PDB file of C-alpha atoms and ligand atoms in Angstrom:
ATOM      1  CA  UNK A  81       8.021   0.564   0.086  1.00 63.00           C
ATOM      2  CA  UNK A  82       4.788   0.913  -2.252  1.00 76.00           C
ATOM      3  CA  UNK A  83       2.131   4.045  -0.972  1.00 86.00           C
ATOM      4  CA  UNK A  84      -1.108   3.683  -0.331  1.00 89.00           C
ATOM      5  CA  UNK A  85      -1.977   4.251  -3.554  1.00 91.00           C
ATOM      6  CA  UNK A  86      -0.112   1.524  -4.950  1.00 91.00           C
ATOM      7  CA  UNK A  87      -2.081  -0.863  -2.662  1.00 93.00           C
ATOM      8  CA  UNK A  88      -5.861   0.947  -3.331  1.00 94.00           C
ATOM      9  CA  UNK A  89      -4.723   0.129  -7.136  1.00 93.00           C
ATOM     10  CA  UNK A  90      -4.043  -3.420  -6.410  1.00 94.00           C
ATOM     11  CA  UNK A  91      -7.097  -3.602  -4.242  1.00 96.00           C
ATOM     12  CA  UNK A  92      -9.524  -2.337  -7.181  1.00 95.00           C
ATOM     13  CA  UNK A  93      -7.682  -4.749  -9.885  1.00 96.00           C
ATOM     14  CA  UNK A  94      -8.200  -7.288  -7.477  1.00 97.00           C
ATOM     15  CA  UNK A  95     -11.791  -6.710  -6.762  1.00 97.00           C
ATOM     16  CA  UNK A  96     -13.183  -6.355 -10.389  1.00 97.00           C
ATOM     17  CA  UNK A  97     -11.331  -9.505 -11.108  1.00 97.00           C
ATOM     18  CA  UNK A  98     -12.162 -11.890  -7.779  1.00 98.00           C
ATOM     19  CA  UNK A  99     -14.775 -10.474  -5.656  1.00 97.00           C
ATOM     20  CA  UNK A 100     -18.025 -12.316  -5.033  1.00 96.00           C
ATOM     21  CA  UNK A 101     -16.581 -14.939  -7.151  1.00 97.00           C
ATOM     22  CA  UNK A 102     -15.313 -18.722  -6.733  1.00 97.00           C
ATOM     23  CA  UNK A 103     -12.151 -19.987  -6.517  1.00 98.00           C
ATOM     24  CA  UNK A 104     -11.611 -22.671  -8.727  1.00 97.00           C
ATOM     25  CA  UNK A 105      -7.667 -22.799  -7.947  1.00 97.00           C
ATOM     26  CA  UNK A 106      -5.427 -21.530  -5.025  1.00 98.00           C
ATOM     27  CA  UNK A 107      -1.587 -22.287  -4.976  1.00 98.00           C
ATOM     28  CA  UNK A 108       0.298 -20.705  -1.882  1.00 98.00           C
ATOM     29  CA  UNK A 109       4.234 -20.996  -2.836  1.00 97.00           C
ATOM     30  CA  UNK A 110       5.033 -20.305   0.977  1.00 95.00           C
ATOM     31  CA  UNK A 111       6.087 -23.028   3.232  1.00 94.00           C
ATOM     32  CA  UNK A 112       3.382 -22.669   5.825  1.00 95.00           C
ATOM     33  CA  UNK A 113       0.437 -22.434   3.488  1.00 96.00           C
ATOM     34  CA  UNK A 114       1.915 -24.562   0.725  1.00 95.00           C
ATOM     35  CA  UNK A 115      -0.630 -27.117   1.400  1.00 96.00           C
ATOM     36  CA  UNK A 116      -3.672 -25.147   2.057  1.00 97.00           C
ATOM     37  CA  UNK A 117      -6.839 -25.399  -0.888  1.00 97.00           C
ATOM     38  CA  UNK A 118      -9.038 -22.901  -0.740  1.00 97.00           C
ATOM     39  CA  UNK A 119     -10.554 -23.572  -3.856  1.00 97.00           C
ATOM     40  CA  UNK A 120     -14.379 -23.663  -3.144  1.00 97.00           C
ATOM     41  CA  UNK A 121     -14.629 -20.801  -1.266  1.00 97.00           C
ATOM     42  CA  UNK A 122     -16.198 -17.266  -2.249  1.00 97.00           C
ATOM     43  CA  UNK A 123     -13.906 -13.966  -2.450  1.00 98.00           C
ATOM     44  CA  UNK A 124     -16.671 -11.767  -0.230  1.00 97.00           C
ATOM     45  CA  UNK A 125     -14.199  -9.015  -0.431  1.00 96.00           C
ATOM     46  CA  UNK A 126     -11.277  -7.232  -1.216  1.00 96.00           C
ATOM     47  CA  UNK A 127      -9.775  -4.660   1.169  1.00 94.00           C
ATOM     48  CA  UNK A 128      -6.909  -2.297   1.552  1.00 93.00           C
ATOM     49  CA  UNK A 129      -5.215  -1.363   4.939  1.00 91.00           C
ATOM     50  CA  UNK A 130      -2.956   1.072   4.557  1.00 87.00           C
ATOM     51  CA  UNK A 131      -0.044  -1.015   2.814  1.00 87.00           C
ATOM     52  CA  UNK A 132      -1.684  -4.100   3.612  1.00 93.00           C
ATOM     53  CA  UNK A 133      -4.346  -6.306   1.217  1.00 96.00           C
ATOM     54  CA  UNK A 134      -6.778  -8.073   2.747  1.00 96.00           C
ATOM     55  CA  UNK A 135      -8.878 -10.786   0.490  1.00 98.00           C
ATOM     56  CA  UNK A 136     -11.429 -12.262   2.072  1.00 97.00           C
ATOM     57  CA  UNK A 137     -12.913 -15.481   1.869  1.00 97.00           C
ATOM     58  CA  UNK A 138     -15.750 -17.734   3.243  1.00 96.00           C
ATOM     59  CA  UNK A 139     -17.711 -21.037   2.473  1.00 91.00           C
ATOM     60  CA  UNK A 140     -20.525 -21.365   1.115  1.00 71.00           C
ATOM     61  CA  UNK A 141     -22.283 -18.532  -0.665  1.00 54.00           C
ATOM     62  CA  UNK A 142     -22.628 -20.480  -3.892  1.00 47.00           C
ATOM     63  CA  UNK A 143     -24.184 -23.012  -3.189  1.00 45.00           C
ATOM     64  CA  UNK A 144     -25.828 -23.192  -6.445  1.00 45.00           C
ATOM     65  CA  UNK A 145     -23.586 -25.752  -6.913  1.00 42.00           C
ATOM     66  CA  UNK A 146     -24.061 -28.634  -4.434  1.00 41.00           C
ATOM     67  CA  UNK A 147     -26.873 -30.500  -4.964  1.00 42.00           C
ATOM     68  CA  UNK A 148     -28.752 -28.999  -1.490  1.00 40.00           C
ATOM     69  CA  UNK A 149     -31.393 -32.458  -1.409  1.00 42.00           C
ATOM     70  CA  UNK A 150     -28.339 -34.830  -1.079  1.00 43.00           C
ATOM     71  CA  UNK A 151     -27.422 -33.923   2.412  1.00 44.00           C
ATOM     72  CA  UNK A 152     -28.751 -32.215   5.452  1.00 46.00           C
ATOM     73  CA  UNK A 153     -27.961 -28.425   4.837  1.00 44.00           C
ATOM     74  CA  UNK A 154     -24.974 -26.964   7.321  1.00 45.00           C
ATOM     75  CA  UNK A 155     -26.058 -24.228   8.872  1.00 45.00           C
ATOM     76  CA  UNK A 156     -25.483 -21.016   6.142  1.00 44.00           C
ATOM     77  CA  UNK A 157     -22.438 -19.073   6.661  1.00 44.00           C
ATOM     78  CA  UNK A 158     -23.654 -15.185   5.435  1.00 45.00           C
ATOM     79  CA  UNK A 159     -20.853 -13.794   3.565  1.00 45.00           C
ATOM     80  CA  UNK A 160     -18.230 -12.442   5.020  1.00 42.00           C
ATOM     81  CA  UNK A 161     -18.972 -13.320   7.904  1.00 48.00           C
ATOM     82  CA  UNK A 162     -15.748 -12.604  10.471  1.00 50.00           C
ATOM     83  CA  UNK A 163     -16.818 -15.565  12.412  1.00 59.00           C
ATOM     84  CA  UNK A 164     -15.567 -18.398  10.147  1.00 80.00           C
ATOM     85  CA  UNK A 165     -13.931 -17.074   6.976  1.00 94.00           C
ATOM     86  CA  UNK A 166     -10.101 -16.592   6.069  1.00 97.00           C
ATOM     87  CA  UNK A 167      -8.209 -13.510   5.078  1.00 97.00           C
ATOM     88  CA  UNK A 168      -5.690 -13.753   2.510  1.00 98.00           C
ATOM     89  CA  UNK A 169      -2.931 -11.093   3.800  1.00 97.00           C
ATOM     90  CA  UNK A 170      -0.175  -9.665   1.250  1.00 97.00           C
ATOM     91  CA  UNK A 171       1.860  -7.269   1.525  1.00 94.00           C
ATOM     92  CA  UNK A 172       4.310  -5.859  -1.305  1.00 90.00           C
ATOM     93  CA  UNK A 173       6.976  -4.357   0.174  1.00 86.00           C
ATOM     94  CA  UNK A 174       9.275  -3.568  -2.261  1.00 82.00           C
ATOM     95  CA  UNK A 175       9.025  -5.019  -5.590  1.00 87.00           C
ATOM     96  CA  UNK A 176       5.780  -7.224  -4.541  1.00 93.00           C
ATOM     97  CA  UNK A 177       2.857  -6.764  -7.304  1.00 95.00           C
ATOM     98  CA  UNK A 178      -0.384  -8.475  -8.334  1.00 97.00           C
ATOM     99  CA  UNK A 179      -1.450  -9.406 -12.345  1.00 97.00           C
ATOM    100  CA  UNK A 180      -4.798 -10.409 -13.182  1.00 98.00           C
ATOM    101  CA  UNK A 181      -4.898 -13.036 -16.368  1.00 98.00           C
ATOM    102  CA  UNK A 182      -7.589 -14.081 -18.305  1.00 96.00           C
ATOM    103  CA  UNK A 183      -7.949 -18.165 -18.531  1.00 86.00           C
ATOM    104  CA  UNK A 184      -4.679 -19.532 -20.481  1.00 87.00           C
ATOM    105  CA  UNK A 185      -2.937 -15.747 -20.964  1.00 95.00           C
ATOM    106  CA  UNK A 186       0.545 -16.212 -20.453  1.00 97.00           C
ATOM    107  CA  UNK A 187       2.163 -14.535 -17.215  1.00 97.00           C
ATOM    108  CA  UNK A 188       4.198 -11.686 -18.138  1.00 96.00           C
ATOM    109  CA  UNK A 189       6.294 -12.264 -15.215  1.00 97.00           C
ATOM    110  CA  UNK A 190       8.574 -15.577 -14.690  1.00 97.00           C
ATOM    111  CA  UNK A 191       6.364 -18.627 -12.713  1.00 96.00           C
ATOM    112  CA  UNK A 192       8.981 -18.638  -9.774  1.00 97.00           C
ATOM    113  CA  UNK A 193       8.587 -15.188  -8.859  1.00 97.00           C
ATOM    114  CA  UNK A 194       4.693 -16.214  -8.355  1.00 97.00           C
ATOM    115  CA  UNK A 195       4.246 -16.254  -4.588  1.00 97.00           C
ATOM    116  CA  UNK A 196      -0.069 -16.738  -4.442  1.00 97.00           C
ATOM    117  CA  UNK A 197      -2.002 -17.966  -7.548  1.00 98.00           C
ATOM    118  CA  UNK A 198      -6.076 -17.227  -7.224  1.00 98.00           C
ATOM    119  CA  UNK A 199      -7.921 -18.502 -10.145  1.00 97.00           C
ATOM    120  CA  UNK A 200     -11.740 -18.492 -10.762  1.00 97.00           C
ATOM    121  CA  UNK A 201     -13.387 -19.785 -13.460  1.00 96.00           C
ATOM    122  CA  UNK A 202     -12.648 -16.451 -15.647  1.00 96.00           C
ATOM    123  CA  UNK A 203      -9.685 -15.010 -14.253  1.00 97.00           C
ATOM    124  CA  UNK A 204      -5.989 -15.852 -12.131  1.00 98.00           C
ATOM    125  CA  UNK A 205      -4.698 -13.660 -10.068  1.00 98.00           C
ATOM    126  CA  UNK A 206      -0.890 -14.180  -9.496  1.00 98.00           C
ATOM    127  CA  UNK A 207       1.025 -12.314  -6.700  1.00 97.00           C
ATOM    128  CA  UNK A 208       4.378 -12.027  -7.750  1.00 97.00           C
ATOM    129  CA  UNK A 209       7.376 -10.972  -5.163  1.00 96.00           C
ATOM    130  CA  UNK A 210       5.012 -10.398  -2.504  1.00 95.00           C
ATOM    131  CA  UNK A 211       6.692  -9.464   0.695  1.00 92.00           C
ATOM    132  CA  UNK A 212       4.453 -10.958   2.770  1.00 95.00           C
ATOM    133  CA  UNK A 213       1.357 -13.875   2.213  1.00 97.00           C
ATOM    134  CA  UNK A 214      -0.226 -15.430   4.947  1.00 97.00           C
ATOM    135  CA  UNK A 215      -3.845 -16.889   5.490  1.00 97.00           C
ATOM    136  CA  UNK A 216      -5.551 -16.190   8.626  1.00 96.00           C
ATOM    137  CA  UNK A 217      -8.738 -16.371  10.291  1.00 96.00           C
ATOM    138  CA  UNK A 218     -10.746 -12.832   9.204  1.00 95.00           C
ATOM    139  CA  UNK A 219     -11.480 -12.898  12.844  1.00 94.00           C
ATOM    140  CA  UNK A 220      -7.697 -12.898  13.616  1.00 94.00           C
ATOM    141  CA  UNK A 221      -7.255  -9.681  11.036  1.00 94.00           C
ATOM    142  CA  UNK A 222      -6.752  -7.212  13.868  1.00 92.00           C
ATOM    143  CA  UNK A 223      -3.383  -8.699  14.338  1.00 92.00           C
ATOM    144  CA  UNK A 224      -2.024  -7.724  11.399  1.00 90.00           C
ATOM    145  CA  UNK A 225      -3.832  -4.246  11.110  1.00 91.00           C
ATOM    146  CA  UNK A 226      -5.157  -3.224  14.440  1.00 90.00           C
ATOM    147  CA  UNK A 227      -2.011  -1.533  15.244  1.00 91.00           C
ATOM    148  CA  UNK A 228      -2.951   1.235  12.337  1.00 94.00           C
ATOM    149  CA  UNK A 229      -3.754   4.882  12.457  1.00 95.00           C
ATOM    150  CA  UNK A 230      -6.400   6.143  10.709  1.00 95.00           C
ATOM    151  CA  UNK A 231      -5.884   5.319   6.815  1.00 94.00           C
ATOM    152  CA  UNK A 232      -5.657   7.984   4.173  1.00 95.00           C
ATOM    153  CA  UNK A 233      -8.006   5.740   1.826  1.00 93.00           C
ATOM    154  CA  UNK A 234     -10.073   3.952   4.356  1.00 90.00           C
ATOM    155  CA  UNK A 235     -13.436   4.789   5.763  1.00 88.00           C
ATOM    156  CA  UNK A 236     -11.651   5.345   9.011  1.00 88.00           C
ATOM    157  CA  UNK A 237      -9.816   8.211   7.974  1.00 95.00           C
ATOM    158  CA  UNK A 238     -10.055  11.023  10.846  1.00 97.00           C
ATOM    159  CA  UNK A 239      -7.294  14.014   9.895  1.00 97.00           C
ATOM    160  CA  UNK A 240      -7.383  15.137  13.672  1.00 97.00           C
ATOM    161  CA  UNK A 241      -6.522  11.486  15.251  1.00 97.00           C
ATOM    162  CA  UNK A 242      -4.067  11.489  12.646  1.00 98.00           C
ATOM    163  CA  UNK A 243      -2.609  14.769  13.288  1.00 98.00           C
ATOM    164  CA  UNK A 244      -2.715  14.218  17.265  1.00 97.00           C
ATOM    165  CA  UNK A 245      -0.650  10.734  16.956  1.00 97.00           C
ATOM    166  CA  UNK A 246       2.071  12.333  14.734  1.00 97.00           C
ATOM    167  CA  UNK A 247       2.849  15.123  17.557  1.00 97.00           C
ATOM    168  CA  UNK A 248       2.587  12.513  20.182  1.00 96.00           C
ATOM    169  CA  UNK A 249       6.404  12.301  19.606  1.00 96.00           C
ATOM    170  CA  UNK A 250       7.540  16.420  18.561  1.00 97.00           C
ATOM    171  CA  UNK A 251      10.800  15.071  18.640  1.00 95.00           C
ATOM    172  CA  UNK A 252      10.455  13.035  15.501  1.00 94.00           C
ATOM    173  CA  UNK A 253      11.969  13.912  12.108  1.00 94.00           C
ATOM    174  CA  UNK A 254       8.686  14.755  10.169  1.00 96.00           C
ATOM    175  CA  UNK A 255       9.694  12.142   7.400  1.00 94.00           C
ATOM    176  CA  UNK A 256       9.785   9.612   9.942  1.00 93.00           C
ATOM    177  CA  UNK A 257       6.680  10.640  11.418  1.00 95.00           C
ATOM    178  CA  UNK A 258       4.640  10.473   8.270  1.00 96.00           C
ATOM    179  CA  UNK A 259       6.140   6.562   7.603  1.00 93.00           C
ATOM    180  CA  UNK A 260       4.839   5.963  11.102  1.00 93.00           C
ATOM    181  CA  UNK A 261       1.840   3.303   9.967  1.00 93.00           C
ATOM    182  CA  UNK A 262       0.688   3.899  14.020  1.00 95.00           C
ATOM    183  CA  UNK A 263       0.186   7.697  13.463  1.00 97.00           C
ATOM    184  CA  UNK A 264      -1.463   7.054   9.954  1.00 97.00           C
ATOM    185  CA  UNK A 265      -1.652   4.692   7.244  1.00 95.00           C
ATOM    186  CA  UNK A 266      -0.936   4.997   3.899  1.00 93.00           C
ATOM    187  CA  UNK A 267       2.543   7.031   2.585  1.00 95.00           C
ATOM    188  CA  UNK A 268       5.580   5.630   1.619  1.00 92.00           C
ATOM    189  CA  UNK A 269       9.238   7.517   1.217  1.00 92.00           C
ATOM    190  CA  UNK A 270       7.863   9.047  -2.076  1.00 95.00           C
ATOM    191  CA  UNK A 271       4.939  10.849  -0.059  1.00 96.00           C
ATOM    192  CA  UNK A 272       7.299  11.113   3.302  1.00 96.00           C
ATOM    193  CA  UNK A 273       9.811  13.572   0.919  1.00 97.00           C
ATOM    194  CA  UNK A 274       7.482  14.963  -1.365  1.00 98.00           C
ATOM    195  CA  UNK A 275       5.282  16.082   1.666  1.00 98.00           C
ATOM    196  CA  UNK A 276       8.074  17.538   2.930  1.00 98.00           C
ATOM    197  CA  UNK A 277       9.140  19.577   0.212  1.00 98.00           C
ATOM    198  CA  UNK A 278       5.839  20.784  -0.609  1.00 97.00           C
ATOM    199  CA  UNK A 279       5.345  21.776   3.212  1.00 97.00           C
ATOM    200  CA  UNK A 280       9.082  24.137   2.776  1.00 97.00           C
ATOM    201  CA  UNK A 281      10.525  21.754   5.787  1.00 97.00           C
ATOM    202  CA  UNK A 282      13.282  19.665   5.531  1.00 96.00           C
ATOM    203  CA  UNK A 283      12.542  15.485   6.179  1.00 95.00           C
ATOM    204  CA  UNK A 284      14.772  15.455   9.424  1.00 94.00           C
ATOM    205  CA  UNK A 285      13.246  18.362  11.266  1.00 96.00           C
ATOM    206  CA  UNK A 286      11.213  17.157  14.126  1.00 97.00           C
ATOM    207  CA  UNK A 287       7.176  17.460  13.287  1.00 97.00           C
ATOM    208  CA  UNK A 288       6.730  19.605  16.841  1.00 97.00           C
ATOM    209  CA  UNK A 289       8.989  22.450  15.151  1.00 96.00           C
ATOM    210  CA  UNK A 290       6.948  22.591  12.109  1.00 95.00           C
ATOM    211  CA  UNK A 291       4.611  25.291  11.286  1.00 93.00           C
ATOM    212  CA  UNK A 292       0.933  24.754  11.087  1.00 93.00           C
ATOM    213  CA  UNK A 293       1.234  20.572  10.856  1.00 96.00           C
ATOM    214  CA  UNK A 294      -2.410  20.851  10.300  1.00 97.00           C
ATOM    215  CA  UNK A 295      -1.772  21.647   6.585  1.00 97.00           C
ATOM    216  CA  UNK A 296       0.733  18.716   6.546  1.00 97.00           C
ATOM    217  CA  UNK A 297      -1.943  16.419   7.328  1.00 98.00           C
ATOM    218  CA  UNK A 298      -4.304  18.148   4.993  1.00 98.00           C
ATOM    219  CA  UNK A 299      -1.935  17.696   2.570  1.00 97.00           C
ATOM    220  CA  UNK A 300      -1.054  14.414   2.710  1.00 97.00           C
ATOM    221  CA  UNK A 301      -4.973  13.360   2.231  1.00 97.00           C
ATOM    222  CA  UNK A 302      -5.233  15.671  -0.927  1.00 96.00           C
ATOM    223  CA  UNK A 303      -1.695  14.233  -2.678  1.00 96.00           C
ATOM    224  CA  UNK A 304      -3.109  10.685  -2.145  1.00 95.00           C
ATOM    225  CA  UNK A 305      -6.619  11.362  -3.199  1.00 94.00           C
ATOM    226  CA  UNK A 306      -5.589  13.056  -6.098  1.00 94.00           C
ATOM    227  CA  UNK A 307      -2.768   9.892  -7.448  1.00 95.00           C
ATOM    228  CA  UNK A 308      -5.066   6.896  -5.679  1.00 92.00           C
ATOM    229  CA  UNK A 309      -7.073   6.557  -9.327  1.00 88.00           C
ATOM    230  CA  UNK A 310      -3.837   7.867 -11.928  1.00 90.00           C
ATOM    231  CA  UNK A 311      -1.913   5.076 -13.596  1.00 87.00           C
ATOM    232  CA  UNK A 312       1.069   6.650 -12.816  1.00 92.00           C
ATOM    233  CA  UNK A 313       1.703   8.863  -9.277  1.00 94.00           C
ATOM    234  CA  UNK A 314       2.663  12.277 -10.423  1.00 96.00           C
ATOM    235  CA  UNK A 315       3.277  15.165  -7.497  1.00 96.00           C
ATOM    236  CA  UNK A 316       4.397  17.966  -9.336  1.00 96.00           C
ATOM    237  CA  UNK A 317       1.402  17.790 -11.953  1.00 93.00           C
ATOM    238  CA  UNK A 318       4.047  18.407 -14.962  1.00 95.00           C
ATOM    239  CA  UNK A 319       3.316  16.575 -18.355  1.00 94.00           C
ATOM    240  CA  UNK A 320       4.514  13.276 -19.474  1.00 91.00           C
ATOM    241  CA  UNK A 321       8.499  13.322 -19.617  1.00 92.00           C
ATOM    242  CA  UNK A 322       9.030  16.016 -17.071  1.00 95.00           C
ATOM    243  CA  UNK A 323       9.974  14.890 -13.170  1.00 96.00           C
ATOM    244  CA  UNK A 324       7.335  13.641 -11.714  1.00 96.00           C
ATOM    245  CA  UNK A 325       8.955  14.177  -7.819  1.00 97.00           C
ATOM    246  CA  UNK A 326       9.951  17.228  -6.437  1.00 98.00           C
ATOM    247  CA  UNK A 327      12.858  15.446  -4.579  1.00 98.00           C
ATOM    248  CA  UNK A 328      12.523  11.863  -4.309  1.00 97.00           C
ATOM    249  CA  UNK A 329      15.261   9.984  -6.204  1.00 95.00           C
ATOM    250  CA  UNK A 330      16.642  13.062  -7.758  1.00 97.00           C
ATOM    251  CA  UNK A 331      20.145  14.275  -5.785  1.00 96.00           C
ATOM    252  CA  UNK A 332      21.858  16.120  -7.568  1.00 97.00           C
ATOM    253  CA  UNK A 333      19.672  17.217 -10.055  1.00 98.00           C
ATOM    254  CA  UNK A 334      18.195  20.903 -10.446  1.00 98.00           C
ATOM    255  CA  UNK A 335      15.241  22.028  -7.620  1.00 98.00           C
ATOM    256  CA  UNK A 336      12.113  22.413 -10.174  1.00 97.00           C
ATOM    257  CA  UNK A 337      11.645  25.250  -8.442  1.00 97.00           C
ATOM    258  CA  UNK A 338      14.740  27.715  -7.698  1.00 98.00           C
ATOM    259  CA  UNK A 339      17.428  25.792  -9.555  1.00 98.00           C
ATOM    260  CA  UNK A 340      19.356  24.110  -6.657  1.00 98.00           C
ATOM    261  CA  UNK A 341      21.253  21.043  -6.210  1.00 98.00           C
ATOM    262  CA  UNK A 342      18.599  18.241  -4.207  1.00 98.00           C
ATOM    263  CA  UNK A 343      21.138  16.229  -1.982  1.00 97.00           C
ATOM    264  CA  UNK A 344      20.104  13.540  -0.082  1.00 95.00           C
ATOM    265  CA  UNK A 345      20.902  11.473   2.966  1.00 93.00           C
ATOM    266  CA  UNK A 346      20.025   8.435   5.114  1.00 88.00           C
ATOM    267  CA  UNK A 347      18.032   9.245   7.790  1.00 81.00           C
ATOM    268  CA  UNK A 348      16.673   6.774  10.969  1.00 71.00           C
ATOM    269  CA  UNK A 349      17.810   4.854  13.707  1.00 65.00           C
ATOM    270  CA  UNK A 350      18.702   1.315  13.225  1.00 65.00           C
ATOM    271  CA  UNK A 351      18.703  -0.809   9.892  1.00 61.00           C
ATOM    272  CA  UNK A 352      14.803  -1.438   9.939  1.00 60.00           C
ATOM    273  CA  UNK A 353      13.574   2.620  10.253  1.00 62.00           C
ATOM    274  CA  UNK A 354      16.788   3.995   7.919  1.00 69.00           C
ATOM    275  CA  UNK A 355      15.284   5.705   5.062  1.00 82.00           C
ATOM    276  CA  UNK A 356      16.631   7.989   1.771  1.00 89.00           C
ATOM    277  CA  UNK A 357      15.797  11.526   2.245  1.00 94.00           C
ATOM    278  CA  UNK A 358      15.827  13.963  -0.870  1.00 97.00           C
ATOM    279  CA  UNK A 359      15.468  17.838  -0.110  1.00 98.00           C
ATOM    280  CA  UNK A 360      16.339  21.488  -1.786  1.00 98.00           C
ATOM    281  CA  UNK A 361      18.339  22.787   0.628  1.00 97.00           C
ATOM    282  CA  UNK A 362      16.957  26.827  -0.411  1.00 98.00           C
ATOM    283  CA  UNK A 363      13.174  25.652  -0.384  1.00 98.00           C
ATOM    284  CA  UNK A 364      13.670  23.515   2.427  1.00 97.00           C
ATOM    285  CA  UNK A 365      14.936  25.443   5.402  1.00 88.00           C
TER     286      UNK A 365
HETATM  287 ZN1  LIG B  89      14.503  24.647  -4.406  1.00 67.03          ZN
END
């Protein structure tokens, strides 16, 4: 699953390259929007939702280009405006990623990968693998997102709302807890083990027997902050070539810190919520 960080990065390639611009070109290779043009319509922004990327669209902010004395002017739709403009929704899931192109640049990645193609007059965007792309009506975008806790990288983020929904269920494995989307948005199984680590708790102990989860939550904001503008997400702050994970993906190999085998495990409760765990079974007690 990408982080949050992942998606903010998308989000800001995305913007610099689409937002407040024209679409010249749209080409949805889904079934149910495979006939949908959107070309015409303005990008009035560009949003991340925890994992979720929201482009929005609307009529008629350039209208520079239609000749305004050759018809009765529609009423002006103000940009952005959630009354009558489309979201684009993507999500990435696992191997889901966009690439920006200037006019004619090859695609780095093969054409039947490409899921969503955006073009203005400068630039294409191409999603490619995308997990999830679906159009809907910006009014409609609560659907998708309402169901959210507060987001790491949003304006929404509240640590104490977050911190309240996670010990709504004590019972929880922490790792679990922290992949919740509904008790906040934004961390993936990298941040869900690392987090742990870090924290000296093991991913399957329930959050209501860990100590001071406060500082988990605090956490959590500052390991996301600090990797949401870095090209690559690095948690143990070691050069180039060392680990960058404490845990994740690395059973078997030495603890960074005391020398100790990491094992792993599978940890959840049905085939949609089973997740790899990584821990050091001395730090992690
Ligand atoms: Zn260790």
């Amino acid at each position: 699953m990408p982080e949050g960080d992942s998606v903010y990065k998308a989000a800001a390639k995305l913007r610099a390259a689409l937002d407040q611009q024209v679409l010249t070109r749209t080409d949805f290779r889904v079934p149910a929007f495979a006939t949908l043009d959107l070309s015409g319509q303005t990008v009035t922004s560009v949003v991340p939702r925890g994992k979720h990327l929201l482009i929005r669209v609307a009529e008629g902010t350039d209208t520079a280009a239609v000749d305004a004395a050759a018809a009765p002017a529609p009423a002006p739709t103000p940009a952005g405006d959630p009354g009558s403009g489309l979201t684009i929704h993507s999500h990435l899931k696992m191997e889901g990623v966009w690439q920006i192109y200037g006019a004619g640049e090859r695609w780095r990645k093969p054409s039947y990968l490409a899921r969503g193609v955006l073009s203005t007059a400068s630039k294409t965007a191409v999603g490619f693998e995308l997990g999830l792309l679906e159009v809907v009506p910006t009014a409609s975008e609560d659907s998708i997102v309402g169901h959210l806790g507060p987001d790491l990288l949003g304006p929404d983020w509240d640590a104490d709302l977050a911190l309240a929904n996670l010990l709504s269920d004590p019972a929880r494995p922490v790792a679990l807890a922290l992949l919740d989307q509904r008790n906040l948005a934004g961390l993936g199984n990298v941040f869900a083990n690392e987090l742990s680590f870090l924290r000296g708790v093991r991913p399957q102990t329930p959050i209501g027997e860990i100590a001071d989860p406060k500082r988990l939550v605090a956490l959590a904001f500052k390991a996301i902050m600090v990797n949401k503008d870095r090209p690559i997400r690095n948690l143990t702050g070691l050069p180039r070539g060392k680990p960058r994970y404490w845990v994740h993906g690395r059973r078997g190999e030495a603890c960074l810190r005391c020398g100790t085998r990491i094992e792993s495990d599978q940890l959840g409760t049905g085939p949609t919520d089973t997740r790899y765990m990584w821990w050091c079974p001395s730090c992690q007690k």
